[in-house]
Coordinates of C-alpha atoms in Angstrom, one line a residue:
Chain A
M1310 CA 178.7 -7.8 -62.3
A1311 CA 177.1 -6.5 -65.5
A1312 CA 173.8 -7.9 -64.5
R1313 CA 174.0 -6.1 -61.1
N1314 CA 174.6 -2.8 -62.8
D1315 CA 171.8 -3.5 -65.2
I1316 CA 169.4 -3.8 -62.2
K1317 CA 170.3 -0.2 -61.3
R1318 CA 170.0 1.3 -64.7
Y1319 CA 166.8 3.0 -65.8
T1320 CA 166.4 4.3 -69.4
G1321 CA 165.7 8.0 -69.4
F1322 CA 167.4 8.8 -66.1
L1323 CA 170.6 9.9 -67.7
P1324 CA 168.9 12.3 -70.1
M1325 CA 166.9 13.7 -67.1
T1326 CA 170.1 14.3 -65.3
I1327 CA 171.6 16.1 -68.3
L1328 CA 168.4 18.2 -68.6
C1329 CA 168.7 19.0 -64.9
L1330 CA 172.3 20.2 -65.3
V1331 CA 171.4 22.2 -68.4
I1332 CA 168.6 24.0 -66.6
L1333 CA 170.9 24.7 -63.7
Y1334 CA 173.9 25.9 -65.6
A1335 CA 172.5 27.4 -68.9
P1336 CA 171.3 30.7 -67.3
L1337 CA 174.5 31.3 -65.5
V1338 CA 176.7 30.5 -68.6
V1339 CA 174.5 32.7 -70.8
V1340 CA 174.6 35.6 -68.5
T1341 CA 178.4 35.2 -68.2
I1342 CA 178.8 35.2 -72.0
Y1343 CA 176.5 38.2 -72.4
S1344 CA 178.4 40.2 -69.8
F1345 CA 181.3 40.4 -72.4
N1346 CA 179.0 41.7 -75.1
D1347 CA 180.1 44.9 -76.8
S1348 CA 176.5 46.0 -77.4
R1349 CA 174.4 48.6 -75.6
S1350 CA 171.3 46.3 -76.0
I1351 CA 171.1 43.0 -74.2
T1352 CA 169.7 41.2 -77.3
N1353 CA 172.2 41.7 -80.0
W1354 CA 175.7 40.2 -80.0
E1355 CA 178.3 42.6 -81.2
G1356 CA 181.6 41.0 -80.3
I1357 CA 183.7 40.6 -77.2
S1358 CA 184.7 43.4 -75.0
L1359 CA 185.2 44.3 -71.3
R1360 CA 183.4 47.6 -71.6
W1361 CA 180.7 46.7 -69.1
Y1362 CA 183.2 45.7 -66.5
V1363 CA 184.9 49.0 -67.1
D1364 CA 181.5 50.6 -66.8
V1365 CA 180.8 49.0 -63.5
F1366 CA 184.0 50.4 -62.0
T1367 CA 184.1 53.8 -63.7
G1368 CA 180.7 54.4 -65.2
P1369 CA 177.9 56.8 -64.0
E1370 CA 176.6 54.2 -61.6
S1371 CA 180.0 53.0 -60.3
E1372 CA 179.9 55.0 -57.1
K1373 CA 176.5 53.4 -56.1
Y1374 CA 177.8 49.9 -56.8
K1375 CA 181.1 50.5 -55.1
L1376 CA 179.4 51.6 -51.9
A1377 CA 177.0 48.7 -52.1
A1378 CA 179.8 46.2 -52.6
W1379 CA 181.7 47.7 -49.7
N1380 CA 178.6 47.4 -47.5
S1381 CA 177.9 43.9 -48.7
F1382 CA 181.4 42.6 -48.1
T1383 CA 182.0 44.3 -44.7
I1384 CA 178.6 43.1 -43.4
A1385 CA 179.2 39.6 -44.7
I1386 CA 182.7 39.3 -43.1
T1387 CA 181.6 40.8 -39.8
A1388 CA 178.3 38.8 -39.7
A1389 CA 180.0 35.6 -40.7
A1390 CA 182.8 36.0 -38.2
T1391 CA 180.5 36.8 -35.3
A1392 CA 178.0 34.0 -36.3
T1393 CA 180.9 31.5 -36.5
I1394 CA 182.2 32.4 -33.0
I1395 CA 178.7 32.2 -31.5
A1396 CA 178.0 28.9 -33.3
T1397 CA 181.3 27.4 -32.2
L1398 CA 180.6 28.2 -28.5
A1399 CA 177.0 26.9 -28.9
A1400 CA 178.1 23.7 -30.6
T1401 CA 180.7 23.1 -27.8
S1402 CA 177.9 23.3 -25.3
I1403 CA 175.4 21.2 -27.2
V1404 CA 177.9 18.5 -28.4
R1405 CA 180.3 18.4 -25.5
G1406 CA 178.2 19.7 -22.6
G1407 CA 176.5 16.4 -21.5
Q1408 CA 172.8 16.0 -21.1
F1409 CA 170.8 18.9 -19.8
R1410 CA 167.3 20.2 -20.3
V1411 CA 168.1 23.4 -22.2
R1412 CA 170.0 21.4 -24.9
M1413 CA 167.1 20.5 -27.2
L1414 CA 165.5 23.9 -26.6
S1415 CA 168.8 25.5 -27.7
L1416 CA 168.9 23.3 -30.8
G1417 CA 165.4 24.4 -31.7
L1418 CA 166.2 28.1 -31.1
I1419 CA 169.3 27.8 -33.4
S1420 CA 167.3 26.2 -36.2
M1421 CA 164.5 28.7 -35.9
P1422 CA 165.7 31.0 -38.6
L1423 CA 165.7 27.9 -40.9
M1424 CA 162.1 26.9 -40.1
V1425 CA 160.5 30.3 -40.2
P1426 CA 160.0 31.6 -43.8
E1427 CA 162.6 34.2 -44.6
I1428 CA 160.0 36.9 -45.4
V1429 CA 158.4 36.3 -42.0
T1430 CA 161.8 36.8 -40.3
A1431 CA 162.2 40.0 -42.3
V1432 CA 158.8 41.4 -41.3
A1433 CA 159.4 40.5 -37.7
T1434 CA 162.8 42.1 -37.6
L1435 CA 161.5 45.3 -39.2
I1436 CA 158.7 45.5 -36.7
F1437 CA 161.1 44.9 -33.8
F1438 CA 163.6 47.6 -34.8
N1439 CA 160.8 50.0 -35.5
A1440 CA 159.2 49.4 -32.1
I1441 CA 162.4 49.9 -30.1
G1442 CA 163.1 53.0 -32.1
F1443 CA 166.2 51.7 -33.8
T1444 CA 166.9 53.7 -36.9
R1445 CA 167.2 51.4 -39.9
G1446 CA 170.6 51.3 -41.6
Y1447 CA 173.9 49.6 -41.7
L1448 CA 173.7 48.3 -38.1
T1449 CA 170.2 46.8 -38.3
I1450 CA 171.3 44.9 -41.4
L1451 CA 174.4 43.6 -39.6
L1452 CA 172.4 42.5 -36.5
A1453 CA 169.8 40.7 -38.6
H1454 CA 172.5 39.0 -40.7
I1455 CA 174.3 37.8 -37.6
A1456 CA 171.2 36.1 -36.3
F1457 CA 170.2 34.7 -39.6
C1458 CA 173.7 33.2 -40.3
I1459 CA 174.1 31.4 -36.9
P1460 CA 172.3 28.1 -38.1
F1461 CA 174.3 28.0 -41.3
A1462 CA 177.6 28.4 -39.4
Y1463 CA 176.4 25.9 -36.8
M1464 CA 175.7 22.9 -39.0
P1465 CA 179.2 22.2 -40.4
I1466 CA 180.8 23.1 -37.0
A1467 CA 178.6 20.7 -35.0
A1468 CA 178.9 18.0 -37.6
R1469 CA 182.7 18.3 -37.4
M1470 CA 182.7 18.3 -33.6
Q1471 CA 180.6 15.2 -33.4
G1472 CA 183.1 13.4 -35.7
I1473 CA 186.0 14.1 -33.3
E1474 CA 186.4 11.6 -30.5
D1475 CA 187.0 13.2 -27.1
T1476 CA 190.0 10.9 -26.3
Y1477 CA 192.4 13.6 -27.4
E1478 CA 191.0 16.2 -25.0
Q1479 CA 190.8 13.5 -22.3
A1480 CA 194.5 12.8 -22.8
A1481 CA 195.3 16.4 -22.5
L1482 CA 193.3 16.7 -19.3
D1483 CA 195.2 13.6 -18.0
L1484 CA 198.4 15.5 -18.6
Y1485 CA 197.2 18.4 -16.4
A1486 CA 195.9 20.7 -19.1
T1487 CA 193.1 22.9 -18.0
K1488 CA 189.7 22.6 -19.6
R1489 CA 190.4 25.9 -21.4
Q1490 CA 193.7 24.6 -22.8
A1491 CA 192.1 21.3 -23.9
F1492 CA 189.6 23.5 -25.8
T1493 CA 191.9 26.0 -27.3
R1494 CA 194.9 23.8 -28.1
I1495 CA 193.3 20.4 -28.9
L1496 CA 189.6 20.8 -29.9
L1497 CA 189.8 24.1 -31.8
P1498 CA 192.7 23.1 -34.1
M1499 CA 191.0 19.8 -34.9
M1500 CA 187.8 21.7 -35.6
M1501 CA 189.3 24.1 -38.1
P1502 CA 188.0 22.6 -41.3
G1503 CA 184.4 22.7 -39.8
I1504 CA 184.9 26.2 -38.6
I1505 CA 186.2 27.4 -42.0
S1506 CA 183.3 25.7 -43.8
G1507 CA 180.9 27.3 -41.4
F1508 CA 182.4 30.7 -41.9
L1509 CA 182.3 30.4 -45.7
L1510 CA 178.7 29.2 -45.6
A1511 CA 177.7 32.1 -43.4
F1512 CA 179.6 34.5 -45.6
I1513 CA 177.8 33.4 -48.7
I1514 CA 174.4 33.4 -47.0
S1515 CA 175.0 37.0 -45.8
L1516 CA 176.4 38.2 -49.2
D1517 CA 173.4 36.6 -51.0
D1518 CA 170.6 37.7 -48.7
F1519 CA 168.1 40.0 -50.3
I1520 CA 164.8 39.7 -48.5
I1521 CA 165.8 40.4 -44.9
T1522 CA 168.2 43.2 -46.0
N1523 CA 165.5 44.7 -48.2
F1524 CA 163.2 45.0 -45.1
V1525 CA 165.6 46.3 -42.5
K1526 CA 167.9 48.5 -44.6
G1527 CA 166.0 51.7 -44.4
A1528 CA 166.6 54.4 -46.9
G1529 CA 170.0 55.1 -48.3
V1530 CA 172.0 52.0 -47.3
E1531 CA 172.2 49.5 -50.0
T1532 CA 173.9 46.1 -50.3
L1533 CA 174.8 44.6 -53.7
P1534 CA 171.6 42.5 -54.0
T1535 CA 169.3 45.4 -53.1
A1536 CA 171.1 47.7 -55.5
I1537 CA 170.9 45.1 -58.3
F1538 CA 167.2 44.5 -57.5
G1539 CA 166.5 48.2 -57.7
A1540 CA 168.2 48.4 -61.1
V1541 CA 166.6 45.2 -62.5
K1542 CA 163.2 46.7 -61.7
Q1543 CA 164.0 49.2 -64.5
G1544 CA 164.9 46.4 -66.8
I1545 CA 168.0 44.2 -67.2
K1546 CA 171.0 46.3 -68.4
P1547 CA 174.4 45.0 -69.6
N1548 CA 176.3 46.3 -66.6
I1549 CA 174.0 44.3 -64.3
M1550 CA 175.3 41.2 -66.1
A1551 CA 178.9 42.2 -65.5
I1552 CA 178.2 42.7 -61.8
S1553 CA 176.3 39.4 -61.7
T1554 CA 179.1 37.5 -63.3
M1555 CA 181.6 38.9 -60.8
L1556 CA 179.4 38.0 -57.8
L1557 CA 178.8 34.6 -59.4
G1558 CA 182.5 34.1 -59.6
V1559 CA 183.0 35.0 -55.9
S1560 CA 180.3 32.6 -54.8
I1561 CA 181.7 29.7 -56.9
L1562 CA 185.2 30.4 -55.7
M1563 CA 184.1 30.3 -52.0
V1564 CA 182.1 27.1 -52.4
T1565 CA 185.0 25.4 -54.2
I1566 CA 187.4 26.4 -51.5
S1567 CA 185.0 25.1 -48.9
Y1568 CA 184.6 21.8 -50.9
F1569 CA 188.4 21.2 -51.1
V1570 CA 189.0 22.1 -47.4
S1571 CA 186.5 19.5 -46.3
R1572 CA 187.8 17.0 -48.9
K1573 CA 191.5 17.4 -48.1
D1574 CA 190.6 16.8 -44.6
R1575 CA 188.9 13.5 -45.3
L1576 CA 192.0 12.2 -47.0
T1577 CA 194.3 12.7 -44.0
Chain B
M66 CA 173.6 7.9 -26.3
A67 CA 170.4 9.8 -26.9
G68 CA 170.4 12.3 -29.7
G69 CA 173.0 10.5 -31.7
A70 CA 170.4 8.4 -33.6
A71 CA 170.3 10.6 -36.6
T72 CA 174.0 11.0 -37.1
G73 CA 175.3 7.7 -35.8
G74 CA 178.5 7.1 -33.9
T75 CA 178.7 10.6 -32.5
A76 CA 181.2 11.7 -29.9
R77 CA 179.1 13.3 -27.3
T78 CA 180.7 13.9 -24.0
D79 CA 180.4 16.2 -21.0
T80 CA 183.9 17.6 -21.1
Y81 CA 182.8 21.2 -20.9
A82 CA 179.7 20.6 -18.8
E83 CA 180.5 23.2 -16.2
A84 CA 180.6 26.0 -18.9
R85 CA 177.6 24.8 -20.9
Y86 CA 175.3 27.7 -20.0
W87 CA 178.0 30.3 -20.5
L88 CA 178.8 28.8 -23.9
L89 CA 175.1 29.0 -25.0
L90 CA 174.6 32.5 -23.7
P91 CA 175.7 34.4 -26.8
S92 CA 173.5 32.4 -29.1
W93 CA 170.5 32.8 -26.8
V94 CA 171.0 36.5 -26.5
V95 CA 171.2 37.1 -30.2
L96 CA 168.5 34.6 -31.3
V97 CA 166.0 35.6 -28.6
C98 CA 166.5 39.3 -29.2
I99 CA 166.7 39.3 -33.0
V100 CA 164.4 36.3 -33.9
L101 CA 162.2 35.1 -31.1
I102 CA 161.0 38.4 -29.6
P103 CA 160.4 40.0 -33.1
V104 CA 158.3 37.0 -34.1
L105 CA 156.2 37.4 -31.0
M106 CA 156.0 41.1 -31.6
M107 CA 154.7 40.4 -35.1
L108 CA 152.0 38.3 -33.6
V109 CA 151.0 41.3 -31.3
Y110 CA 151.1 43.7 -34.3
S111 CA 148.7 41.6 -36.3
F112 CA 146.1 42.4 -33.6
L113 CA 146.6 46.1 -33.6
T114 CA 145.0 49.0 -35.5
K115 CA 146.7 50.3 -38.6
E116 CA 148.1 53.8 -39.0
F117 CA 148.1 55.2 -42.5
R118 CA 151.5 55.2 -44.2
G119 CA 152.9 52.5 -42.1
G120 CA 153.2 51.9 -38.3
V121 CA 150.5 51.0 -35.9
I122 CA 148.1 52.5 -33.2
W123 CA 148.3 50.5 -30.0
E124 CA 144.6 49.5 -29.9
F125 CA 143.4 45.9 -30.1
S126 CA 141.6 45.1 -33.2
L127 CA 140.8 42.1 -35.4
A128 CA 140.7 44.3 -38.5
A129 CA 143.7 42.8 -40.1
Y130 CA 142.4 39.2 -40.0
D131 CA 139.0 40.5 -40.9
Q132 CA 140.4 42.2 -44.0
F133 CA 142.1 38.9 -45.1
F134 CA 138.9 36.8 -44.9
C135 CA 136.0 39.2 -45.0
S136 CA 134.6 41.8 -47.3
R137 CA 132.3 44.3 -45.5
G138 CA 131.1 46.4 -48.4
L139 CA 132.3 49.9 -49.3
F140 CA 131.8 51.5 -45.9
G141 CA 132.7 48.5 -43.8
D142 CA 129.4 48.2 -42.0
E143 CA 127.8 45.4 -43.9
P144 CA 127.8 41.8 -42.6
C145 CA 130.9 39.6 -43.5
Q146 CA 131.0 38.2 -47.0
I147 CA 133.9 36.0 -47.8
E148 CA 136.6 38.1 -49.3
W149 CA 138.2 36.0 -52.1
T150 CA 141.1 38.3 -53.1
Y151 CA 143.5 37.4 -50.4
I152 CA 142.3 33.8 -50.0
N153 CA 143.0 33.4 -53.7
I154 CA 146.5 34.8 -53.4
F155 CA 147.1 32.4 -50.6
W156 CA 145.6 29.5 -52.6
R157 CA 147.7 30.4 -55.6
S158 CA 150.8 30.4 -53.4
I159 CA 150.0 26.9 -52.3
W160 CA 149.2 25.8 -55.8
Q161 CA 152.4 27.3 -57.3
A162 CA 154.6 25.9 -54.5
G163 CA 153.0 22.5 -55.1
A164 CA 153.6 22.7 -58.9
A165 CA 157.2 23.7 -58.4
T166 CA 157.6 20.8 -56.0
L167 CA 156.2 18.4 -58.5
L168 CA 158.5 19.8 -61.2
S169 CA 161.5 19.4 -58.9
L170 CA 160.5 15.9 -58.1
V171 CA 160.0 14.8 -61.7
I172 CA 163.5 16.2 -62.7
G173 CA 165.2 15.7 -59.3
F174 CA 164.3 12.1 -58.6
P175 CA 165.9 10.6 -61.7
T176 CA 168.9 12.9 -61.2
A177 CA 169.3 11.9 -57.6
Y178 CA 168.9 8.2 -58.5
F179 CA 171.4 8.5 -61.3
I180 CA 174.0 10.1 -59.1
A181 CA 173.5 7.6 -56.2
T182 CA 174.2 4.7 -58.6
R183 CA 177.5 6.1 -59.9
P184 CA 180.8 4.6 -58.6
E185 CA 181.5 5.7 -55.1
N186 CA 184.5 7.8 -55.9
V187 CA 182.8 10.1 -58.4
R188 CA 179.6 10.7 -56.4
P189 CA 180.8 13.7 -54.4
V190 CA 181.8 15.4 -57.7
W191 CA 178.3 14.9 -59.1
V192 CA 176.7 16.2 -55.8
F193 CA 179.0 19.2 -56.0
L194 CA 177.9 19.9 -59.6
I195 CA 174.3 19.9 -58.5
T196 CA 174.9 22.2 -55.5
I197 CA 177.2 24.8 -57.1
P198 CA 174.4 26.8 -58.7
Y199 CA 172.6 26.9 -55.3
W200 CA 175.4 29.0 -53.9
V201 CA 175.1 31.6 -56.6
N202 CA 173.1 34.6 -55.4
L203 CA 169.4 33.8 -55.6
L204 CA 168.6 37.2 -57.1
I205 CA 171.2 36.7 -59.8
R206 CA 169.8 33.2 -60.6
T207 CA 166.3 34.6 -60.8
V208 CA 167.5 37.5 -63.1
S209 CA 169.4 35.0 -65.2
M210 CA 166.3 32.9 -65.6
K211 CA 164.3 36.0 -66.6
F212 CA 167.0 36.8 -69.2
M213 CA 166.8 33.3 -70.6
L214 CA 163.0 33.3 -70.9
R215 CA 162.2 36.8 -72.1
D216 CA 160.4 37.2 -75.4
N217 CA 163.6 37.8 -77.4
G218 CA 165.9 35.8 -75.2
P219 CA 168.0 32.8 -75.8
V220 CA 165.3 30.2 -75.2
N221 CA 163.0 31.8 -77.7
D222 CA 165.8 32.3 -80.2
L223 CA 166.6 28.6 -80.0
L224 CA 163.0 27.5 -80.5
L225 CA 162.7 29.9 -83.4
A226 CA 165.9 28.7 -85.0
T227 CA 164.9 25.0 -84.7
G228 CA 161.5 26.0 -86.3
L229 CA 159.5 24.6 -83.4
I230 CA 157.6 27.9 -83.1
D231 CA 157.0 30.7 -85.5
D232 CA 156.4 33.5 -83.0
P233 CA 158.2 34.1 -79.7
L234 CA 156.5 32.4 -76.8
R235 CA 155.4 34.6 -73.9
I236 CA 157.0 32.8 -71.0
V237 CA 157.8 35.6 -68.6
N238 CA 154.8 36.7 -66.5
T239 CA 153.2 33.3 -66.6
N240 CA 152.6 30.7 -63.9
F241 CA 155.1 28.4 -65.6
A242 CA 157.9 31.0 -65.4
V243 CA 157.4 31.3 -61.6
Q244 CA 157.4 27.5 -61.3
L245 CA 160.7 27.3 -63.2
G246 CA 162.1 30.1 -61.0
L247 CA 161.1 28.2 -57.8
F248 CA 162.5 25.0 -59.3
Y249 CA 165.8 26.8 -59.9
S250 CA 165.8 28.3 -56.4
Y251 CA 165.4 25.1 -54.4
L252 CA 166.3 22.1 -56.6
P253 CA 169.3 20.8 -54.4
F254 CA 166.9 20.5 -51.5
M255 CA 165.0 17.9 -53.5
V256 CA 168.0 16.0 -54.9
L257 CA 170.1 15.7 -51.7
P258 CA 167.6 13.8 -49.4
I259 CA 166.6 11.5 -52.2
Y260 CA 170.2 10.9 -53.1
A261 CA 170.9 10.0 -49.4
S262 CA 168.0 7.5 -49.3
V263 CA 168.9 5.8 -52.6
E264 CA 172.5 5.5 -51.4
R265 CA 171.3 3.6 -48.4
Y266 CA 169.0 1.4 -50.4
N267 CA 170.0 -2.3 -50.6
F268 CA 169.9 -3.3 -54.3
A269 CA 169.7 -6.9 -53.3
L270 CA 166.0 -6.2 -53.0
S271 CA 165.8 -5.1 -56.6
E272 CA 167.7 -8.3 -57.6
A273 CA 165.2 -10.4 -55.6
A274 CA 162.3 -8.7 -57.4
A275 CA 164.0 -9.3 -60.8
D276 CA 164.5 -13.0 -59.9
L277 CA 160.8 -13.2 -59.2
Y278 CA 160.1 -11.8 -62.7
A279 CA 159.2 -8.3 -61.7
S280 CA 159.8 -5.9 -64.6
K281 CA 162.1 -2.9 -63.9
W282 CA 159.3 -0.4 -63.6
V283 CA 157.3 -2.6 -61.3
T284 CA 160.4 -2.9 -59.1
L285 CA 160.8 0.9 -59.1
R286 CA 157.2 1.4 -58.1
R287 CA 156.7 -1.4 -55.6
I288 CA 160.2 -1.9 -54.1
L289 CA 162.4 1.1 -54.6
L290 CA 159.9 3.9 -54.1
P291 CA 158.5 2.7 -50.8
A292 CA 162.0 2.2 -49.6
V293 CA 163.2 5.7 -50.4
K294 CA 159.8 7.4 -49.5
P295 CA 161.2 9.2 -46.5
G296 CA 163.8 10.9 -48.7
V297 CA 161.2 11.8 -51.3
I298 CA 158.9 13.3 -48.6
A299 CA 161.8 15.2 -47.0
G300 CA 162.8 16.6 -50.4
C301 CA 159.2 17.7 -51.2
I302 CA 158.9 19.5 -47.8
L303 CA 162.2 21.2 -48.2
V304 CA 161.2 22.6 -51.6
F305 CA 157.5 23.3 -50.8
V306 CA 158.1 25.3 -47.6
P307 CA 160.5 27.9 -48.9
S308 CA 158.6 28.1 -52.2
L309 CA 155.4 29.0 -50.3
G310 CA 156.8 32.2 -48.9
S311 CA 159.2 33.1 -51.7
F312 CA 159.3 36.6 -53.0
L313 CA 161.9 37.0 -55.7
A314 CA 160.7 34.4 -58.2
P315 CA 157.1 35.4 -58.3
D316 CA 158.0 39.1 -58.2
L317 CA 160.6 39.0 -61.1
L318 CA 159.2 36.2 -63.2
G319 CA 155.5 36.4 -62.4
G320 CA 154.6 40.0 -62.5
A321 CA 151.4 41.5 -61.1
K322 CA 149.0 38.8 -62.4
N323 CA 150.8 36.1 -60.5
F324 CA 150.9 37.6 -57.1
M325 CA 151.9 35.3 -54.2
I326 CA 151.7 35.8 -50.5
G327 CA 155.3 36.9 -50.2
S328 CA 154.6 39.8 -52.6
L329 CA 151.5 40.6 -50.7
I330 CA 153.4 40.8 -47.4
E331 CA 156.2 42.9 -49.0
E332 CA 153.7 45.4 -50.4
Q333 CA 152.3 46.1 -46.9
F334 CA 155.7 47.2 -45.6
K335 CA 157.7 48.4 -48.6
G336 CA 155.1 49.2 -51.2
N337 CA 152.2 51.6 -51.4
A338 CA 149.8 49.7 -49.2
G339 CA 151.5 50.6 -45.9
N340 CA 149.2 48.4 -43.7
W341 CA 151.5 46.9 -41.1
P342 CA 148.9 45.0 -39.1
F343 CA 147.6 43.4 -42.3
G344 CA 151.1 42.5 -43.3
A345 CA 151.8 41.0 -39.9
A346 CA 148.5 39.0 -40.1
A347 CA 149.4 37.7 -43.6
S348 CA 152.8 36.7 -42.2
M349 CA 151.2 34.9 -39.3
I350 CA 148.9 33.0 -41.7
L351 CA 152.0 32.0 -43.7
L352 CA 154.0 31.1 -40.6
S353 CA 151.1 29.0 -39.2
S354 CA 150.8 27.1 -42.4
V355 CA 154.5 26.3 -42.5
L356 CA 154.6 25.2 -38.9
I357 CA 151.6 22.9 -39.4
I358 CA 153.4 21.3 -42.4
L359 CA 156.6 20.9 -40.4
I360 CA 154.8 19.4 -37.3
V361 CA 152.9 16.9 -39.5
F362 CA 156.2 16.0 -41.2
A363 CA 158.1 15.7 -37.9
R364 CA 155.4 13.3 -36.6
Y365 CA 155.6 11.3 -39.8
Q366 CA 159.4 11.0 -39.4
A367 CA 159.2 10.0 -35.8
R368 CA 156.7 7.3 -36.8
A369 CA 158.9 6.1 -39.7
Q370 CA 161.9 5.9 -37.4
K371 CA 160.0 3.9 -34.9
E372 CA 158.9 1.4 -37.6
A373 CA 162.5 1.1 -38.8
T374 CA 163.9 0.1 -35.4

């Protein structure tokens, strides 16, 4: 078997992989380390402290960031939940609705936000809200996020539904369950891992979004990314690194949960 | 079983056929209202007359496209000379996105290959390792990259400490910094499709080549690469397309000298330029380019699938 493995091995591919991982992780690790720096400047290292974390929560800019965090999280939860419900219904129709003409068209429409460059979607949404006289603010961000999150919620949900044979639902129908019961009591519970993945994915996408939010937010309403962007324009300050580290932690936690949800599911 | 070709062994039924239009209704309402109609409106806006300080006047004009391609002198009454400013910005976007794609390919291909040839039970862990950073906020990743590359940042400290350089390198605000930022933004999109193709590749072919005295690099070039070409092309498209319209990496890592089309569009709406029709026209030009690439790619894929069956 050694010879077989030899066939697959190329010198230099392992160092490349390590280089790749270093480029991916070094910036995140360095920023995390520097967020615990006890210095006012971002260049010098003066020992470990939590002062910048304290500063984020109690410092002069804390109110701004608290409000931005509140906006970010409420928008992300609402947008992700709405997008997940819409995507689940759409997937049920596309995967379990038989052959019909609107099917491919619907798939195209759902993947549209993925095909169109994000900045173009942002411009279009801004023009649209402006033309119908919708004042830009919290609600416009939320609506744009719902639309933008649908494809991300749809992908894991549809993939999961395609993996479930319909024999279970057919059995329920044979036992005089209504279609609605077959859906809510058989299909939905079996779909749960896909739905959770879809929700988490949509949640992260909404929490991370900068470009669309930046265009449709109007004056005064900030989410965390737009608040951070505004601050970074003045130069990178230590408290930015503390906020970044916290956000980074949230994202990694979410992805890890999603990973284990889907994995545990494969083992059963 | 139409439509199941890509995913294989899919359970597609018509259990909920009678409700299929109702089930699709919410997604249609949201996407038509918040994506499709706005994009069509943007097309309309690109043919309108600009109002100063943002907004439009509802009068048909080609001024926006004219401004992109033509220079008509100081008073706008001379014949059209080709205006290079915006064409150059567009050209630079293509060039930068291409360079970022190449960088991702050079680092991403060996990585994807290496992961795909690990034992089957550890592959998901490797893939997970590659994708984790992607889920960290793009803005934070870009800022972290800037922090690393700045004149007195860790990268320069390291290079100075090892004695490779005597003075700090100016990396931020160069083309290379933007390419690194784009690489950092979209790398998993390069790795995952290539990984999937290498996983499907039958290594008996490589063995056959080796039996016929092909060296390893010849095998790589003549046997493996043609076999995984669809994955490589998919990866390149998935990195190139978002890079083309990206805003954060060029804005934070490139500065004013390395303007790309995303920043140009942003300036028309958020910045001081305030020319909405021109911003809409630039967006249309970007959107058309992306759609052309995607259509060509879809045709290629369809052809490749036909050949495979």
